[in-house]
mmCIF file of C-alpha atoms in Angstrom:
data_model
loop_
_atom_site.group_PDB
_atom_site.id
_atom_site.type_symbol
_atom_site.label_atom_id
_atom_site.label_comp_id
_atom_site.label_asym_id
_atom_site.label_seq_id
_atom_site.Cartn_x
_atom_site.Cartn_y
_atom_site.Cartn_z
ATOM 1 C CA MET A 1 60.713 381.062 -72.687
ATOM 2 C CA LEU A 2 60.826 378.856 -69.581
ATOM 3 C CA LEU A 3 57.754 378.225 -67.456
ATOM 4 C CA ILE A 4 57.895 376.598 -64.036
ATOM 5 C CA LEU A 5 54.858 374.304 -63.693
ATOM 6 C CA SER A 6 53.448 372.815 -60.509
ATOM 7 C CA VAL A 7 53.549 369.030 -60.185
ATOM 8 C CA PHE A 8 50.327 367.401 -61.350
ATOM 9 C CA THR A 9 49.654 364.776 -58.686
ATOM 10 C CA ALA A 10 45.983 363.905 -59.212
ATOM 11 C CA SER A 11 44.789 361.298 -61.653
ATOM 12 C CA ILE A 12 41.872 363.231 -63.050
ATOM 13 C CA ALA A 13 38.920 362.643 -65.334
ATOM 14 C CA GLY A 14 38.740 364.599 -68.533
ATOM 15 C CA ALA A 15 37.466 364.898 -72.033
ATOM 16 C CA VAL A 16 39.142 362.831 -74.734
ATOM 17 C CA ASP A 17 40.930 365.993 -75.906
ATOM 18 C CA TYR A 18 42.777 366.149 -72.586
ATOM 19 C CA ASP A 19 43.968 362.539 -72.842
ATOM 20 C CA LEU A 20 47.099 363.346 -74.816
ATOM 21 C CA ASN A 21 48.630 359.856 -74.750
ATOM 22 C CA GLY A 22 45.341 358.081 -75.454
ATOM 23 C CA ASP A 23 45.332 355.714 -72.471
ATOM 24 C CA GLY A 24 41.785 356.595 -71.384
ATOM 25 C CA VAL A 25 42.670 358.670 -68.323
ATOM 26 C CA VAL A 26 43.925 362.224 -67.872
ATOM 27 C CA ASN A 27 46.843 362.086 -65.443
ATOM 28 C CA GLN A 28 50.467 363.007 -64.772
ATOM 29 C CA ALA A 29 51.669 361.463 -68.031
ATOM 30 C CA ASP A 30 49.446 363.778 -70.068
ATOM 31 C CA TYR A 31 50.512 366.788 -68.042
ATOM 32 C CA ASP A 32 54.170 365.890 -68.622
ATOM 33 C CA LEU A 33 53.565 365.740 -72.360
ATOM 34 C CA LEU A 34 51.962 369.166 -72.299
ATOM 35 C CA ALA A 35 54.639 370.622 -70.021
ATOM 36 C CA ALA A 36 57.365 369.417 -72.382
ATOM 37 C CA ARG A 37 55.701 371.326 -75.197
ATOM 38 C CA ILE A 38 55.503 374.492 -73.114
ATOM 39 C CA VAL A 39 59.110 374.538 -71.903
ATOM 40 C CA ASN A 40 60.667 373.437 -75.209
ATOM 41 C CA ILE A 41 60.709 376.489 -77.463
ATOM 42 C CA THR A 42 61.937 374.381 -80.393
ATOM 43 C CA ALA A 43 58.935 372.056 -80.306
ATOM 44 C CA SER A 44 56.756 372.475 -83.368
ATOM 45 C CA TYR A 45 53.181 373.621 -82.904
ATOM 46 C CA ASN A 46 50.631 370.811 -82.621
ATOM 47 C CA SER A 47 46.980 371.720 -82.119
ATOM 48 C CA ARG A 48 46.441 368.638 -79.949
ATOM 49 C CA TYR A 49 48.381 370.386 -77.164
ATOM 50 C CA ASP A 50 46.568 373.692 -77.637
ATOM 51 C CA LEU A 51 43.650 372.950 -75.302
ATOM 52 C CA ASN A 52 41.990 376.360 -75.623
ATOM 53 C CA ASN A 53 42.641 376.628 -79.378
ATOM 54 C CA ASP A 54 44.194 380.095 -79.203
ATOM 55 C CA GLY A 55 47.194 379.285 -81.385
ATOM 56 C CA ASN A 56 49.614 379.034 -78.455
ATOM 57 C CA ILE A 57 50.743 376.195 -76.229
ATOM 58 C CA ASP A 58 51.296 377.893 -72.896
ATOM 59 C CA ALA A 59 50.485 378.054 -69.189
ATOM 60 C CA VAL A 60 46.827 378.698 -69.967
ATOM 61 C CA ASP A 61 46.582 375.225 -71.450
ATOM 62 C CA ALA A 62 48.393 373.744 -68.440
ATOM 63 C CA ASN A 63 45.996 375.463 -66.043
ATOM 64 C CA MET A 64 43.028 374.170 -68.006
ATOM 65 C CA MET A 65 44.236 370.622 -67.530
ATOM 66 C CA LEU A 66 45.055 371.116 -63.856
ATOM 67 C CA SER A 67 41.643 372.579 -63.053
ATOM 68 C CA TYR A 68 39.531 370.328 -65.268
ATOM 69 C CA ASP A 69 38.592 367.715 -62.653
ATOM 70 C CA GLU A 70 40.074 366.754 -59.314
ATOM 71 C CA PHE A 71 38.644 363.246 -59.251
ATOM 72 C CA GLY A 72 40.469 360.129 -60.365
ATOM 73 C CA SER A 73 38.454 358.635 -63.205
ATOM 74 C CA LYS A 74 38.790 356.567 -66.317
ATOM 75 C CA LEU A 75 36.854 356.939 -69.526
ATOM 76 C CA TYR A 76 35.394 353.856 -71.194
ATOM 77 C CA THR A 77 33.760 353.659 -74.603
ATOM 78 C CA VAL A 78 31.466 350.964 -75.974
ATOM 79 C CA ASN A 79 29.873 351.131 -79.425
ATOM 80 C CA GLY A 80 30.644 354.851 -79.574
ATOM 81 C CA VAL A 81 29.172 355.738 -76.155
ATOM 82 C CA SER A 82 31.534 356.893 -73.401
ATOM 83 C CA PHE A 83 31.065 356.762 -69.643
ATOM 84 C CA LYS A 84 33.298 357.437 -66.643
ATOM 85 C CA MET A 85 34.226 355.310 -63.659
ATOM 86 C CA VAL A 86 35.498 357.139 -60.570
ATOM 87 C CA GLU A 87 38.183 355.625 -58.363
ATOM 88 C CA VAL A 88 37.076 355.302 -54.726
ATOM 89 C CA GLU A 89 39.936 354.948 -52.283
ATOM 90 C CA GLY A 90 39.191 352.333 -49.649
ATOM 91 C CA GLY A 91 38.654 353.187 -46.007
ATOM 92 C CA THR A 92 36.513 352.669 -42.930
ATOM 93 C CA PHE A 93 33.162 354.363 -42.323
ATOM 94 C CA THR A 94 30.075 354.109 -40.140
ATOM 95 C CA MET A 95 27.209 352.565 -42.092
ATOM 96 C CA GLY A 96 23.536 353.036 -41.287
ATOM 97 C CA ALA A 97 21.362 355.550 -39.431
ATOM 98 C CA THR A 98 24.098 357.895 -38.239
ATOM 99 C CA ALA A 99 23.133 361.075 -36.374
ATOM 100 C CA GLU A 100 22.885 363.407 -39.379
ATOM 101 C CA GLN A 101 20.322 361.107 -41.020
ATOM 102 C CA GLY A 102 17.652 362.171 -38.487
ATOM 103 C CA SER A 103 14.466 360.305 -37.592
ATOM 104 C CA ASP A 104 11.536 362.701 -37.072
ATOM 105 C CA GLY A 105 8.472 361.804 -39.123
ATOM 106 C CA TYR A 106 10.165 358.892 -40.876
ATOM 107 C CA ASP A 107 8.646 355.491 -41.541
ATOM 108 C CA SER A 108 9.744 353.670 -38.397
ATOM 109 C CA GLU A 109 9.994 350.224 -39.982
ATOM 110 C CA ALA A 110 12.118 351.490 -42.877
ATOM 111 C CA TYR A 111 14.251 353.566 -40.543
ATOM 112 C CA ASP A 112 14.810 350.588 -38.261
ATOM 113 C CA SER A 113 16.257 348.670 -41.210
ATOM 114 C CA GLU A 114 19.175 351.128 -41.110
ATOM 115 C CA LYS A 115 20.128 349.982 -37.605
ATOM 116 C CA PRO A 116 22.313 349.129 -35.874
ATOM 117 C CA VAL A 117 25.020 351.445 -37.165
ATOM 118 C CA HIS A 118 28.269 349.564 -37.627
ATOM 119 C CA GLN A 119 31.813 349.999 -38.869
ATOM 120 C CA VAL A 120 32.645 348.844 -42.386
ATOM 121 C CA THR A 121 36.078 348.702 -43.993
ATOM 122 C CA LEU A 122 36.276 348.598 -47.783
ATOM 123 C CA SER A 123 39.076 348.012 -50.250
ATOM 124 C CA SER A 124 39.453 350.457 -53.127
ATOM 125 C CA TYR A 125 37.079 350.096 -56.076
ATOM 126 C CA SER A 126 35.568 352.136 -58.908
ATOM 127 C CA ILE A 127 31.985 353.297 -59.351
ATOM 128 C CA GLY A 128 30.085 354.995 -62.146
ATOM 129 C CA GLN A 129 30.205 358.778 -62.146
ATOM 130 C CA THR A 130 26.529 358.693 -63.141
ATOM 131 C CA GLU A 131 23.674 356.264 -63.302
ATOM 132 C CA VAL A 132 23.681 354.150 -66.462
ATOM 133 C CA THR A 133 22.061 356.267 -69.141
ATOM 134 C CA GLN A 134 19.551 355.184 -71.743
ATOM 135 C CA GLU A 135 22.249 355.910 -74.318
ATOM 136 C CA LEU A 136 24.661 353.390 -72.788
ATOM 137 C CA TRP A 137 21.970 350.758 -72.282
ATOM 138 C CA LEU A 138 20.887 351.146 -75.909
ATOM 139 C CA ALA A 139 24.486 350.874 -77.133
ATOM 140 C CA VAL A 140 24.926 347.568 -75.296
ATOM 141 C CA MET A 141 21.480 345.994 -75.520
ATOM 142 C CA GLY A 142 20.128 347.439 -78.773
ATOM 143 C CA SER A 143 16.843 348.540 -77.166
ATOM 144 C CA ASN A 144 15.591 351.012 -74.573
ATOM 145 C CA PRO A 145 13.053 349.764 -72.003
ATOM 146 C CA SER A 146 12.557 353.136 -70.298
ATOM 147 C CA ARG A 147 9.256 354.929 -69.784
ATOM 148 C CA PHE A 148 10.755 358.427 -69.844
ATOM 149 C CA THR A 149 12.206 358.590 -73.352
ATOM 150 C CA GLY A 150 13.103 361.423 -75.716
ATOM 151 C CA ASN A 151 16.434 362.185 -74.060
ATOM 152 C CA LEU A 152 19.059 359.452 -73.997
ATOM 153 C CA GLN A 153 20.961 361.196 -71.188
ATOM 154 C CA ARG A 154 18.223 360.301 -68.738
ATOM 155 C CA PRO A 155 18.940 357.262 -66.575
ATOM 156 C CA VAL A 156 17.664 353.972 -67.920
ATOM 157 C CA GLU A 157 14.720 352.618 -65.903
ATOM 158 C CA CYS A 158 12.180 349.808 -66.080
ATOM 159 C CA VAL A 159 15.077 347.363 -65.743
ATOM 160 C CA SER A 160 15.023 344.441 -63.325
ATOM 161 C CA TRP A 161 18.005 343.204 -61.340
ATOM 162 C CA ASP A 162 18.040 340.227 -63.706
ATOM 163 C CA ASP A 163 18.042 342.582 -66.720
ATOM 164 C CA CYS A 164 21.013 344.394 -65.200
ATOM 165 C CA GLN A 165 22.961 341.137 -65.011
ATOM 166 C CA THR A 166 22.343 340.523 -68.711
ATOM 167 C CA PHE A 167 23.417 344.085 -69.529
ATOM 168 C CA ILE A 168 26.593 343.747 -67.470
ATOM 169 C CA THR A 169 27.477 340.412 -69.052
ATOM 170 C CA LYS A 170 27.187 341.939 -72.528
ATOM 171 C CA LEU A 171 29.078 345.071 -71.481
ATOM 172 C CA ASN A 172 31.931 342.942 -70.156
ATOM 173 C CA GLN A 173 32.025 340.945 -73.381
ATOM 174 C CA LEU A 174 32.267 344.172 -75.390
ATOM 175 C CA THR A 175 34.900 345.813 -73.182
ATOM 176 C CA GLY A 176 36.854 342.873 -71.768
ATOM 177 C CA LYS A 177 36.336 344.380 -68.306
ATOM 178 C CA SER A 178 34.669 343.097 -65.139
ATOM 179 C CA PHE A 179 31.874 345.560 -64.444
ATOM 180 C CA ARG A 180 29.259 344.635 -61.834
ATOM 181 C CA LEU A 181 26.709 346.212 -59.519
ATOM 182 C CA PRO A 182 28.102 347.826 -56.360
ATOM 183 C CA THR A 183 27.602 346.112 -53.040
ATOM 184 C CA GLU A 184 25.307 347.953 -50.668
ATOM 185 C CA ALA A 185 28.281 348.958 -48.513
ATOM 186 C CA GLU A 186 30.230 350.230 -51.529
ATOM 187 C CA TRP A 187 27.202 352.206 -52.630
ATOM 188 C CA GLU A 188 26.730 353.902 -49.253
ATOM 189 C CA TYR A 189 30.435 354.660 -48.785
ATOM 190 C CA ALA A 190 30.573 356.304 -52.213
ATOM 191 C CA ALA A 191 27.316 358.213 -51.617
ATOM 192 C CA ARG A 192 28.724 359.532 -48.338
ATOM 193 C CA GLY A 193 31.785 360.839 -50.192
ATOM 194 C CA GLY A 194 34.276 358.106 -49.292
ATOM 195 C CA ASN A 195 37.334 359.409 -47.473
ATOM 196 C CA ARG A 196 36.368 362.969 -48.508
ATOM 197 C CA SER A 197 33.030 362.768 -46.689
ATOM 198 C CA GLN A 198 31.666 365.935 -45.110
ATOM 199 C CA GLY A 199 28.983 364.022 -43.230
ATOM 200 C CA TYR A 200 25.998 365.134 -45.305
ATOM 201 C CA LYS A 201 22.467 363.777 -45.043
ATOM 202 C CA TYR A 202 22.163 363.437 -48.820
ATOM 203 C CA ALA A 203 24.865 362.625 -51.346
ATOM 204 C CA GLY A 204 26.795 365.892 -51.365
ATOM 205 C CA SER A 205 24.592 368.241 -49.360
ATOM 206 C CA ASN A 206 22.203 368.669 -46.445
ATOM 207 C CA ASN A 207 19.848 370.381 -48.917
ATOM 208 C CA SER A 208 18.090 367.789 -51.053
ATOM 209 C CA ASP A 209 17.242 370.292 -53.809
ATOM 210 C CA GLU A 210 20.931 370.896 -54.488
ATOM 211 C CA VAL A 211 21.738 367.282 -55.320
ATOM 212 C CA ALA A 212 18.532 365.322 -55.975
ATOM 213 C CA TRP A 213 15.604 365.055 -58.373
ATOM 214 C CA TYR A 214 12.738 363.884 -56.182
ATOM 215 C CA PHE A 215 8.989 364.303 -55.587
ATOM 216 C CA ASP A 216 9.068 368.015 -54.741
ATOM 217 C CA ASN A 217 11.200 369.335 -57.613
ATOM 218 C CA GLY A 218 10.575 367.272 -60.732
ATOM 219 C CA PHE A 219 8.051 364.459 -61.054
ATOM 220 C CA GLU A 220 9.961 362.515 -63.714
ATOM 221 C CA THR A 221 13.538 361.469 -64.443
ATOM 222 C CA HIS A 222 16.053 364.081 -65.592
ATOM 223 C CA SER A 223 19.323 363.982 -67.490
ATOM 224 C CA VAL A 224 22.107 362.637 -65.315
ATOM 225 C CA ALA A 225 24.620 365.060 -63.782
ATOM 226 C CA THR A 226 22.314 368.081 -63.849
ATOM 227 C CA LYS A 227 22.368 368.509 -60.064
ATOM 228 C CA ALA A 228 25.513 369.094 -57.990
ATOM 229 C CA SER A 229 27.875 366.179 -57.397
ATOM 230 C CA ASN A 230 28.974 364.811 -54.049
ATOM 231 C CA GLU A 231 32.469 364.966 -52.564
ATOM 232 C CA LEU A 232 33.755 362.284 -54.967
ATOM 233 C CA GLY A 233 32.311 363.918 -58.078
ATOM 234 C CA LEU A 234 29.439 361.402 -58.266
ATOM 235 C CA TYR A 235 26.048 362.542 -59.515
ATOM 236 C CA ASP A 236 22.469 361.562 -58.663
ATOM 237 C CA MET A 237 23.311 359.207 -55.833
ATOM 238 C CA SER A 238 20.388 360.942 -54.170
ATOM 239 C CA GLY A 239 17.263 360.921 -56.324
ATOM 240 C CA ASN A 240 16.498 360.501 -60.035
ATOM 241 C CA VAL A 241 16.171 356.677 -59.913
ATOM 242 C CA TRP A 242 16.715 354.015 -57.283
ATOM 243 C CA GLU A 243 19.850 352.000 -58.055
ATOM 244 C CA TRP A 244 20.105 348.230 -57.832
ATOM 245 C CA CYS A 245 22.857 346.831 -55.624
ATOM 246 C CA GLN A 246 24.395 343.382 -55.753
ATOM 247 C CA ASP A 247 23.295 342.231 -52.276
ATOM 248 C CA TRP A 248 20.350 340.146 -51.179
ATOM 249 C CA ASP A 249 18.185 341.832 -48.541
ATOM 250 C CA GLY A 250 19.470 341.323 -45.012
ATOM 251 C CA SER A 251 19.430 342.872 -41.551
ATOM 252 C CA TYR A 252 22.398 344.775 -40.201
ATOM 253 C CA SER A 253 24.666 343.484 -37.453
ATOM 254 C CA SER A 254 26.526 345.642 -34.949
ATOM 255 C CA ASP A 255 29.728 343.737 -35.737
ATOM 256 C CA ALA A 256 32.468 345.466 -37.696
ATOM 257 C CA GLN A 257 32.803 344.094 -41.237
ATOM 258 C CA THR A 258 35.316 344.115 -44.047
ATOM 259 C CA ASN A 259 34.116 344.147 -47.670
ATOM 260 C CA PRO A 260 30.629 342.807 -46.809
ATOM 261 C CA THR A 261 28.556 341.317 -49.623
ATOM 262 C CA GLY A 262 25.273 340.670 -47.810
ATOM 263 C CA PRO A 263 23.481 337.349 -47.223
ATOM 264 C CA ALA A 264 24.253 334.307 -49.355
ATOM 265 C CA SER A 265 20.637 334.036 -50.529
ATOM 266 C CA GLY A 266 17.261 335.723 -50.267
ATOM 267 C CA SER A 267 14.118 336.757 -52.114
ATOM 268 C CA HIS A 268 14.756 340.488 -52.616
ATOM 269 C CA ARG A 269 17.733 342.540 -53.805
ATOM 270 C CA MET A 270 18.810 345.826 -52.269
ATOM 271 C CA CYS A 271 18.469 349.178 -54.007
ATOM 272 C CA ARG A 272 19.584 352.625 -52.891
ATOM 273 C CA GLY A 273 19.300 356.360 -53.463
ATOM 274 C CA GLY A 274 15.641 357.280 -53.772
ATOM 275 C CA SER A 275 13.996 358.533 -56.951
ATOM 276 C CA TRP A 276 11.974 361.172 -58.746
ATOM 277 C CA CYS A 277 8.725 359.913 -57.193
ATOM 278 C CA ASN A 278 9.943 359.709 -53.577
ATOM 279 C CA LEU A 279 10.069 362.206 -50.739
ATOM 280 C CA ASP A 280 13.512 363.472 -49.830
ATOM 281 C CA TRP A 281 13.593 361.116 -46.829
ATOM 282 C CA ASN A 282 14.167 358.252 -49.272
ATOM 283 C CA CYS A 283 17.087 360.126 -50.852
ATOM 284 C CA ARG A 284 19.216 360.040 -47.690
ATOM 285 C CA VAL A 285 22.512 358.176 -48.037
ATOM 286 C CA SER A 286 21.563 355.567 -45.435
ATOM 287 C CA CYS A 287 18.052 354.794 -46.738
ATOM 288 C CA ARG A 288 17.465 351.191 -47.843
ATOM 289 C CA ASN A 289 14.894 349.671 -50.189
ATOM 290 C CA ILE A 290 14.235 346.203 -51.595
ATOM 291 C CA TYR A 291 12.569 344.697 -54.661
ATOM 292 C CA ALA A 292 12.249 341.195 -56.052
ATOM 293 C CA PRO A 293 15.003 340.796 -58.678
ATOM 294 C CA SER A 294 12.477 340.252 -61.472
ATOM 295 C CA ARG A 295 10.522 343.482 -60.835
ATOM 296 C CA THR A 296 10.737 346.556 -63.056
ATOM 297 C CA PHE A 297 9.650 350.114 -62.275
ATOM 298 C CA ASP A 298 9.987 353.503 -63.947
ATOM 299 C CA HIS A 299 11.907 354.736 -60.902
ATOM 300 C CA LEU A 300 14.499 351.948 -60.743
ATOM 301 C CA GLY A 301 17.821 351.812 -62.611
ATOM 302 C CA LEU A 302 21.483 351.071 -61.931
ATOM 303 C CA ARG A 303 25.038 352.335 -61.492
ATOM 304 C CA LEU A 304 28.121 350.317 -62.416
ATOM 305 C CA ALA A 305 31.053 349.306 -60.244
ATOM 306 C CA PHE A 306 34.170 347.167 -60.494
#
């Protein structure tokens, strides 16, 4: 039996069972291992390569791997809890109150903070597929500060910017990695879908109910990744909880920028995305918000980057 298999060109996210060589990412190397099993009729049966557990290693298993996820991701595990980071290819985008973001009926002062629109060029980076869950926070910190408990797949909340820095420091010690909060520009580029952007008002849709938990459809936090993802496979970048960013609060400039990091100092840190207790206007991809770095709220959490 000889099967001709298409070339697997995407580095894709997947369950641990799809990571055949155990390097934490499902990619071409894993597909090659599976393909070798399929085309080599003398290879002994090994259930690890039988992805659908039907007793055969065949094209069905190959198609499962190919269709599992189109987004480049890597799986990380800390104290038994796994989370995914999605690769975001760098590029140039227009940041701020672009035309699809609208203006009718919006808070004029808040809307003005999204102006002037300006060009931003970013290098490649990685960002969390979801908001940091209560499960991950608990695994790193040993406690759960959240108001909305009872389901560890909800996003962690009631965490200050300062708390997030402590969490990230401990996470990096446990993993040997260099996780951090995203910059405001990185956050918006990812929310807009990066170089796959379709120009949506919210992160993945022009219909807030498709992608966001907010005031009108669920007056509390919900498990992450229960709404549709955006173009990069990222969840809840609109709604659920606001997400801390690395930057100090600052006004926009019309000048083009490369890898901006915000002002050198300030009194408030930026946060993005809107939350369960906000109107959908706050869930737009360009909407900005600020809090003092010591403040905690039950609608404010975080997403990792590196």
